[in-house]
Tab-separated table of N, CA and C in Angstrom:
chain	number	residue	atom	x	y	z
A	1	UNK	N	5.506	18.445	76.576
A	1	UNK	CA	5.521	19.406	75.497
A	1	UNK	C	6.825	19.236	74.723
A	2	UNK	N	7.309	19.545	73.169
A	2	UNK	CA	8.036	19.300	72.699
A	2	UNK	C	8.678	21.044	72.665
A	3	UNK	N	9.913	20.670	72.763
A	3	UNK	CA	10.759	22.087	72.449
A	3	UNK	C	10.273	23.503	71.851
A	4	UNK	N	9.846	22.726	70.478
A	4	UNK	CA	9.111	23.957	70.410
A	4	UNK	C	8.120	24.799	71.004
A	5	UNK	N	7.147	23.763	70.994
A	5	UNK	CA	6.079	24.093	71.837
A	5	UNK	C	6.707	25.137	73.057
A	6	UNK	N	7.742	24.778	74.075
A	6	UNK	CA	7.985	25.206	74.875
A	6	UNK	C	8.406	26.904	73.863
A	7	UNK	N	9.021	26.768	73.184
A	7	UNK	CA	9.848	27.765	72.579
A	7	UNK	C	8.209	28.874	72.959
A	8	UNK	N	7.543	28.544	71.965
A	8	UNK	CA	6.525	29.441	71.410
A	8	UNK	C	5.400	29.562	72.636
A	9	UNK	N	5.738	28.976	73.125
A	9	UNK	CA	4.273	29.877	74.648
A	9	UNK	C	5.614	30.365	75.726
A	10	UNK	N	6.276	29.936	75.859
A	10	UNK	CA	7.340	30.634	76.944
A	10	UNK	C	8.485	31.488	76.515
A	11	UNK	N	8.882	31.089	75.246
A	11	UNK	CA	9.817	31.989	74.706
A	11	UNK	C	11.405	31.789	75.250
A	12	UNK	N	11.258	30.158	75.522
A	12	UNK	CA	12.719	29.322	76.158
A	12	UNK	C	13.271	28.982	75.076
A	13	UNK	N	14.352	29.570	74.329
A	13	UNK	CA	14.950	29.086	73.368
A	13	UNK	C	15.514	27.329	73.743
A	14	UNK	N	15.314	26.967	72.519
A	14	UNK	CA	16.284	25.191	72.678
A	14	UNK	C	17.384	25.186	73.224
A	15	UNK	N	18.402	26.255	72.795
A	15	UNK	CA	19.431	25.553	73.851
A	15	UNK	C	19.856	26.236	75.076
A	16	UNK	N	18.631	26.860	75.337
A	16	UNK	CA	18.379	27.493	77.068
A	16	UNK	C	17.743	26.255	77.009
A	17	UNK	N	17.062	25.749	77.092
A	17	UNK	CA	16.315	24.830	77.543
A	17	UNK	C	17.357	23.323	77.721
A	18	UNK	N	18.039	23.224	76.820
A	18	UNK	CA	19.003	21.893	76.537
A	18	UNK	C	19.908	22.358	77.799
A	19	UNK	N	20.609	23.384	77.932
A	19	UNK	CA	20.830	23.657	78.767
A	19	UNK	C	20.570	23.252	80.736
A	20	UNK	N	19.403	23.507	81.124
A	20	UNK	CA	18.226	23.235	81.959
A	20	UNK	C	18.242	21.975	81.712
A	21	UNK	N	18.646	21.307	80.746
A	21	UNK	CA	17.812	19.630	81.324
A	21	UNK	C	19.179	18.858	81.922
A	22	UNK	N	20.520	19.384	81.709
A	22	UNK	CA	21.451	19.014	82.239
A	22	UNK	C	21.429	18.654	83.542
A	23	UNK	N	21.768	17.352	84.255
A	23	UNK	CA	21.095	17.061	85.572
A	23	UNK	C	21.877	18.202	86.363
A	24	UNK	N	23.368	18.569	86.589
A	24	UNK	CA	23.766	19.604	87.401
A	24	UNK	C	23.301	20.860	87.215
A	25	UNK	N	22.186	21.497	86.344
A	25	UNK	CA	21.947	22.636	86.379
A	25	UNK	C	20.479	23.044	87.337
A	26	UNK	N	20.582	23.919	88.007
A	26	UNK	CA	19.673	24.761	88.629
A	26	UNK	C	18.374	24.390	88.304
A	27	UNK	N	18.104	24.573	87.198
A	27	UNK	CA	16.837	25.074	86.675
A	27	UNK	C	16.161	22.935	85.841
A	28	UNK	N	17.073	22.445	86.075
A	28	UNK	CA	16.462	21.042	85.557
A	28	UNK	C	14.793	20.375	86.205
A	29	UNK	N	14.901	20.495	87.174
A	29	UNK	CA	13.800	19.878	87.745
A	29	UNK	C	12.154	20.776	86.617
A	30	UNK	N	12.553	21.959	86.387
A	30	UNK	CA	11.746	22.896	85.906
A	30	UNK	C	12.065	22.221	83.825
A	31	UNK	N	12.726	22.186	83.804
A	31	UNK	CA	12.697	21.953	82.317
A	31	UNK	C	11.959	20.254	82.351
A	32	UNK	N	12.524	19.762	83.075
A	32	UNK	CA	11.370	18.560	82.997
A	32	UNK	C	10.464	18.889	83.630
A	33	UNK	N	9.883	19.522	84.319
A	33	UNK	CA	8.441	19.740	84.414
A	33	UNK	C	7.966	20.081	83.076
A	34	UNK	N	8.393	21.409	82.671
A	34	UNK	CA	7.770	21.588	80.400
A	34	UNK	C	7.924	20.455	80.070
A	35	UNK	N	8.967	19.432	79.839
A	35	UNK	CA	8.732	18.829	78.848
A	35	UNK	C	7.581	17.518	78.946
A	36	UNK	N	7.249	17.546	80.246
A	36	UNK	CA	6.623	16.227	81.024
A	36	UNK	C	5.021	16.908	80.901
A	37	UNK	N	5.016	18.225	80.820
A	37	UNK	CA	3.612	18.855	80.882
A	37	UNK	C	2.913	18.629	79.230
A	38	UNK	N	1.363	18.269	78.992
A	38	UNK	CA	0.784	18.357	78.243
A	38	UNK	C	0.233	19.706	77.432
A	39	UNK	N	0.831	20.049	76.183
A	39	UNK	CA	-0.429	21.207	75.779
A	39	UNK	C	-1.450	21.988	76.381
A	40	UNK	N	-2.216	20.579	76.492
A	40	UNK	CA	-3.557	21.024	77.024
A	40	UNK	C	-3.651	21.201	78.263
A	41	UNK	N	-2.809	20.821	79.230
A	41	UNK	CA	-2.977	21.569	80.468
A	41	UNK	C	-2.162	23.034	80.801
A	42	UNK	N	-0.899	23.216	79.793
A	42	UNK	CA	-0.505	24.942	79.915
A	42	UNK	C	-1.347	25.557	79.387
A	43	UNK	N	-2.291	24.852	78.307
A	43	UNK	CA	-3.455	26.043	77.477
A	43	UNK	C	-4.598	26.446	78.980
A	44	UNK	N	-4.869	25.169	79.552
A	44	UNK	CA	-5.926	25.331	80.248
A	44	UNK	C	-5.818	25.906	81.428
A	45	UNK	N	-4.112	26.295	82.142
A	45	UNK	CA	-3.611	27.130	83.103
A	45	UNK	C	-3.777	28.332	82.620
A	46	UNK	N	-2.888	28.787	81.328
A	46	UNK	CA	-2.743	30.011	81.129
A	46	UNK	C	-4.098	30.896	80.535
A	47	UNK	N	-4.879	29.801	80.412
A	47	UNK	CA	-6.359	30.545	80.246
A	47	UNK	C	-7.432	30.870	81.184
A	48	UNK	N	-7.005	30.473	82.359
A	48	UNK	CA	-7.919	30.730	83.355
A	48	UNK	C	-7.800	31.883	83.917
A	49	UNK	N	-8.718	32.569	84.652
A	49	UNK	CA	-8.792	33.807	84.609
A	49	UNK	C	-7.815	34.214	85.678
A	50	UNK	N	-7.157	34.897	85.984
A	50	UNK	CA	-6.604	35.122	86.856
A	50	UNK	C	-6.854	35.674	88.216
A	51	UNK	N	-6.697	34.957	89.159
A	51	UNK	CA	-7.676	35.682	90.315
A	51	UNK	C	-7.039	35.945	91.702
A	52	UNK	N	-6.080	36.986	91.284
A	52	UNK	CA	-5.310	37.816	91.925
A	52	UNK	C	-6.200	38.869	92.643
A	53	UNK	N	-6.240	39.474	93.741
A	53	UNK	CA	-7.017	40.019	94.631
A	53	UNK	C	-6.070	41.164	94.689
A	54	UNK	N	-5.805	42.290	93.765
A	54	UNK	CA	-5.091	43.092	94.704
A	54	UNK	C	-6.144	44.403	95.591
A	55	UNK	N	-5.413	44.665	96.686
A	55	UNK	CA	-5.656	45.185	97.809
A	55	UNK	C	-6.746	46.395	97.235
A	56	UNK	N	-7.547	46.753	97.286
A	56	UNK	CA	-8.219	47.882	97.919
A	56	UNK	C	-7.816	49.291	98.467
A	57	UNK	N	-6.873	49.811	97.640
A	57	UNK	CA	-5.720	51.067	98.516
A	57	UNK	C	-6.877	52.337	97.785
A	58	UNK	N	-7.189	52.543	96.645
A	58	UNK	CA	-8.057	53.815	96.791
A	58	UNK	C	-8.870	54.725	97.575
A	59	UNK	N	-9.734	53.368	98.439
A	59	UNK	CA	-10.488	54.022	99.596
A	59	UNK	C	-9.471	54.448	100.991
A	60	UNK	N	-8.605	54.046	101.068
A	60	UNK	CA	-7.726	54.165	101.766
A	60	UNK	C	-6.665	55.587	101.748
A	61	UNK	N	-6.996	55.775	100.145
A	61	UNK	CA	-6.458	56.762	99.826
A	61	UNK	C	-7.200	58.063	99.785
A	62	UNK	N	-8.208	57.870	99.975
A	62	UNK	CA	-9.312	58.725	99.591
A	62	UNK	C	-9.534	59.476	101.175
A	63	UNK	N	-9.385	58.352	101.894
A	63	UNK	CA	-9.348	58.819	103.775
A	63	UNK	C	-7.961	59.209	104.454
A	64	UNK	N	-6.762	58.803	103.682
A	64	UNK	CA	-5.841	59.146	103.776
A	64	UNK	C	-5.563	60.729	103.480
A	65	UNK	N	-6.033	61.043	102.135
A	65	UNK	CA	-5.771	62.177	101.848
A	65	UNK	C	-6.138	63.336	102.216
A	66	UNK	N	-7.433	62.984	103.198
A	66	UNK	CA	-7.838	63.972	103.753
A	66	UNK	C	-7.409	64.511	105.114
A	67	UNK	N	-6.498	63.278	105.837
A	67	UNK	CA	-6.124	63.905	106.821
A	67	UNK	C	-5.124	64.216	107.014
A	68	UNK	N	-4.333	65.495	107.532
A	68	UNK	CA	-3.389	66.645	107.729
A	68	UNK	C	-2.440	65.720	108.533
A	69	UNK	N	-2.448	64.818	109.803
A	69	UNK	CA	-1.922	64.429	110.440
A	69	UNK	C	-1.525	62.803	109.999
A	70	UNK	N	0.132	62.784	109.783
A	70	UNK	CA	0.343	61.622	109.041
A	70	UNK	C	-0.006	60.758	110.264
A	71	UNK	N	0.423	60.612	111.222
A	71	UNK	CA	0.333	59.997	112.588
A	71	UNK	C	-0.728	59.160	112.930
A	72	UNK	N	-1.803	59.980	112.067
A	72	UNK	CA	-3.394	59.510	112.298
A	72	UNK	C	-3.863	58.876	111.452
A	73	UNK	N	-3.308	58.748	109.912
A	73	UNK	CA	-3.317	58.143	108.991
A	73	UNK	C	-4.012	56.250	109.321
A	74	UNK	N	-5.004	56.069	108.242
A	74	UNK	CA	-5.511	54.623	108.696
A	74	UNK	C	-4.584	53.715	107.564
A	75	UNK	N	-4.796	52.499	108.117
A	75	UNK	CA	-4.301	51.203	107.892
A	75	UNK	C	-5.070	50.671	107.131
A	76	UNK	N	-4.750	49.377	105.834
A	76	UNK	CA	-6.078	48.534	105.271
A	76	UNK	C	-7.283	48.300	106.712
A	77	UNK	N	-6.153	47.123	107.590
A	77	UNK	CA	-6.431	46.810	108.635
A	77	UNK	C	-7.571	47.855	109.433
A	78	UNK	N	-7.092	48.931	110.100
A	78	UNK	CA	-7.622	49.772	110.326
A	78	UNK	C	-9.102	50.244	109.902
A	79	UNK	N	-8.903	50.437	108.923
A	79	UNK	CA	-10.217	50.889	107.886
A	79	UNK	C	-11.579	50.043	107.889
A	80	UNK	N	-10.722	49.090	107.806
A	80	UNK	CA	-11.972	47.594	107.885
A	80	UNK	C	-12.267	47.131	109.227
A	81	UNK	N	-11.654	47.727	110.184
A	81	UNK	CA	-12.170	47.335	111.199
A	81	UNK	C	-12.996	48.472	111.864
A	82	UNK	N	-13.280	49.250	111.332
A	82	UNK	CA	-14.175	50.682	111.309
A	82	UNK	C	-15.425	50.008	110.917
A	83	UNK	N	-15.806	49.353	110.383
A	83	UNK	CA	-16.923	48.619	110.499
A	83	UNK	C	-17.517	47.704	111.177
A	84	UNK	N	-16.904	47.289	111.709
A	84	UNK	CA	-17.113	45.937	113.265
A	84	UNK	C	-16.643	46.627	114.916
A	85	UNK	N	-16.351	48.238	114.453
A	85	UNK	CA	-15.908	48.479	115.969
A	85	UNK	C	-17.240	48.564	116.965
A	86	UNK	N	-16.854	48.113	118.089
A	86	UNK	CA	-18.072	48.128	119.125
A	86	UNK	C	-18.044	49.267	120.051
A	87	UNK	N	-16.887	49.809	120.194
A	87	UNK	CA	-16.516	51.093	120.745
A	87	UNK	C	-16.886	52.144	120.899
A	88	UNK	N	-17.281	53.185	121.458
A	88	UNK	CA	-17.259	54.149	120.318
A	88	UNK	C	-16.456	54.840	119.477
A	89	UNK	N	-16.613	55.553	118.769
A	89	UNK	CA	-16.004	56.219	117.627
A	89	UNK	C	-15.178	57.625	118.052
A	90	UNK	N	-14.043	57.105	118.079
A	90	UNK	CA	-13.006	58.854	117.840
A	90	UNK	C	-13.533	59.683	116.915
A	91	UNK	N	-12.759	60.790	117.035
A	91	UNK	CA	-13.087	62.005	116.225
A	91	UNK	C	-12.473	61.431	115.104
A	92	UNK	N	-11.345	60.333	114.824
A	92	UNK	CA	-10.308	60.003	113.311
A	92	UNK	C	-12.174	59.148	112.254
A	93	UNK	N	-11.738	58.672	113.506
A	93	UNK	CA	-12.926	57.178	112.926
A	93	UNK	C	-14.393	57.594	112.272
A	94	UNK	N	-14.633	58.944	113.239
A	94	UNK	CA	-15.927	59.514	112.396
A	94	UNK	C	-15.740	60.257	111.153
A	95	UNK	N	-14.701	60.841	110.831
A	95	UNK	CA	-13.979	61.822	109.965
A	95	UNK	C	-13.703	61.144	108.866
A	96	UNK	N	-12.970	59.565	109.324
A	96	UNK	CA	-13.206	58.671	108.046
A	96	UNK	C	-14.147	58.189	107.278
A	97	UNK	N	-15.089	58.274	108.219
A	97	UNK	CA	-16.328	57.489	107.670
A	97	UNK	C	-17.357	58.324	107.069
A	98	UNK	N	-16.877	59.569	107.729
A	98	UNK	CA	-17.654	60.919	106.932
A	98	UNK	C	-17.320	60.856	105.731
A	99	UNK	N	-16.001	60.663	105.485
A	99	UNK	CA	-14.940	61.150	104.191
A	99	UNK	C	-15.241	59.768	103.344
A	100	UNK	N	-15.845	58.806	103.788
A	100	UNK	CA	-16.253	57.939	102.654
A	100	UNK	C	-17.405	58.046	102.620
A	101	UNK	N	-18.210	58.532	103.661
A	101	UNK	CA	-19.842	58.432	102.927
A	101	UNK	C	-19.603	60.080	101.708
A	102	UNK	N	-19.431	60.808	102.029
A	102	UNK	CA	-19.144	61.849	101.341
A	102	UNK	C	-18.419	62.057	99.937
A	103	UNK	N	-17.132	61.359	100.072
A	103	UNK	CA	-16.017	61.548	98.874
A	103	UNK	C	-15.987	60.441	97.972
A	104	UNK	N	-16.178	59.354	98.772
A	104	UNK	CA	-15.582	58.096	98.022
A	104	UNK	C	-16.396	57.343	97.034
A	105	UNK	N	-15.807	57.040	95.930
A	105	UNK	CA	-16.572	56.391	95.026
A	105	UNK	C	-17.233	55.149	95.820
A	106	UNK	N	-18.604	54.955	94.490
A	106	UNK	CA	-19.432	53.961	94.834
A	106	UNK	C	-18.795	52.956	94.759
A	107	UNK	N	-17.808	52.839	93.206
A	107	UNK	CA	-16.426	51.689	93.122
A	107	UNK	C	-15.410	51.284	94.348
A	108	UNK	N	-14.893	52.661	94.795
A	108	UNK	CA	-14.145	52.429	95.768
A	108	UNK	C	-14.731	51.624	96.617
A	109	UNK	N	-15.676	51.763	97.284
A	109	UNK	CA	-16.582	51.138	98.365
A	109	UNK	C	-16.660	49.628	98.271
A	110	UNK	N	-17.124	49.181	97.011
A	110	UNK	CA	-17.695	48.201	96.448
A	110	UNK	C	-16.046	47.199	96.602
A	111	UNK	N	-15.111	47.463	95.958
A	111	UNK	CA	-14.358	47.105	95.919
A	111	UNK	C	-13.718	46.741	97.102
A	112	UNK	N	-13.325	47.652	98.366
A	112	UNK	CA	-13.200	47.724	99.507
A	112	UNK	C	-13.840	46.388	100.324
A	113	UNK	N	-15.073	46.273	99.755
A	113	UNK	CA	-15.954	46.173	100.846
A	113	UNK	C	-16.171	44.220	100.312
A	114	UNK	N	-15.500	43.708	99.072
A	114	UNK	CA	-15.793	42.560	98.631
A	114	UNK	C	-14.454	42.084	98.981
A	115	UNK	N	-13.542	43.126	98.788
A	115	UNK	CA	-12.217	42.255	99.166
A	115	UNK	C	-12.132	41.422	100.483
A	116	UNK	N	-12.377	42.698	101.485
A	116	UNK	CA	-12.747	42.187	103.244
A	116	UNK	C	-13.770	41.594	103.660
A	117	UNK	N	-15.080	41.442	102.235
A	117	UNK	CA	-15.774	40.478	102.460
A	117	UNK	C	-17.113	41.218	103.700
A	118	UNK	N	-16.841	42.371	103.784
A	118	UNK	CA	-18.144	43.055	104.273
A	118	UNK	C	-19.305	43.212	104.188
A	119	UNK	N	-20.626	43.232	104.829
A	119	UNK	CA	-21.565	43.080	103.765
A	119	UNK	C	-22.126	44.346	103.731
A	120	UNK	N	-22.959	44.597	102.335
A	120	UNK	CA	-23.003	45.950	101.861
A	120	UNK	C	-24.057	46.259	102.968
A	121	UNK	N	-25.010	45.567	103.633
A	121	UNK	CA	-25.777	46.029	104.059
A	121	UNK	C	-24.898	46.469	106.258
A	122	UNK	N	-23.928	46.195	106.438
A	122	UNK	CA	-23.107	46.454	107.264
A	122	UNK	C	-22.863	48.099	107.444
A	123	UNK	N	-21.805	48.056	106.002
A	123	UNK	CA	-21.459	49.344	105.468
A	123	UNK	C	-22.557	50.420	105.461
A	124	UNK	N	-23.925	50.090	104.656
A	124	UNK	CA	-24.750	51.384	104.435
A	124	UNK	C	-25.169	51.658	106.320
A	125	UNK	N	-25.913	50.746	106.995
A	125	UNK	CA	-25.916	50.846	108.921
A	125	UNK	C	-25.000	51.935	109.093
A	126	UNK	N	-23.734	51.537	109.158
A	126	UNK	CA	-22.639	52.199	109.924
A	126	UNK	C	-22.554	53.422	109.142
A	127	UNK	N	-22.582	53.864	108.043
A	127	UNK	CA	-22.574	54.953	107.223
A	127	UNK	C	-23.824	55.586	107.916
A	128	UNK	N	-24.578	55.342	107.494
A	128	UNK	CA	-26.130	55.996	107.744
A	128	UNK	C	-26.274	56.109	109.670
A	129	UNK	N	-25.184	55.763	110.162
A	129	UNK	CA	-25.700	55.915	111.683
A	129	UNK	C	-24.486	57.347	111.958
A	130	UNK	N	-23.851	58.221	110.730
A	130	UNK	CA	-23.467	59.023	111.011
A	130	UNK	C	-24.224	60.684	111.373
C-alpha cells in the first residue's frame, strides 16, 4: 500500500509512519507489513464480517437476578452444564431452570443456547421435564 493509502483507511499519518519504518523502531516490522500489504486484501479483511462471539451474559443475568443468595449465584460454565447434568437436580438448578422457562427471553435462550452449541431440542426436554 502506498502512504497514503495507509493514511486514509488507518489514519497513520506519513511521518508516524516514516517514523515506524526506521529499522530501530518498535513498530517497523508492522509498517512494513502496510506497506508490503495489497489494497485489495485490507479491503477484503476489513470487510468481512466480523465474527466475534461475545458471551451470552443476559440469560445468566436473568437467573442471576433472581437469586437472593450471591453464594449460589451460577456461572456461564455452570448454566450450560444444567443441561447435560445426569444428577439430579438441586433446589438452585431447578429454580434456574424454572426462571428461564418462565422469565427469559426467547432471544436470550436462542443466543445462549448457539453460543454453547446446545441443541434446541435438548433445551425444550430439560425445560419441559420441569
Amino acid at each position: 500500500m502506498k502512504t497514503k493509502d495507509i493514511f486514509d483507511v488507518f489514519g497513520i499519518a506519513p511521518s508516524t509512519l516514516s517514523d515506524w519504518s526506521k529499522e530501530d523502531n518498535k513498530k517497523h516490522t508492522l509498517a512494513q507489513l502496510l506497506k508490503n500489504m495489497s489494497m485489495d486484501d485490507v479491503k477484503d479483511i476489513l470487510s468481512k464480517e466480523q465474527n466475534s462471539r461475545s458471551k451470552p451474559v443476559m440469560l445468566l443475568s436473568t437467573v442471576n437476578c433472581s437469586i437472593g443468595n450471591k453464594k449460589k449465584h451460577f456461572t456461564l460454565t455452570g448454566l450450560k452444564n444444567l443441561f447435560y447434568k445426569k444428577e439430579p437436580l438441586d433446589v438452585y438448578d431447578k429454580y434456574a431452570l424454572k426462571t428461564i422457562k418462565n422469565e427469559a427471553l426467547e432471544e436470550e435462550i436462542v443466543d445462549f443456547t448457539n453460543y454453547y452449541r446446545i441443541s434446541p431440542k435438548r433445551v425444550e426436554t430439560v425445560l419441559a421435564s420441569l
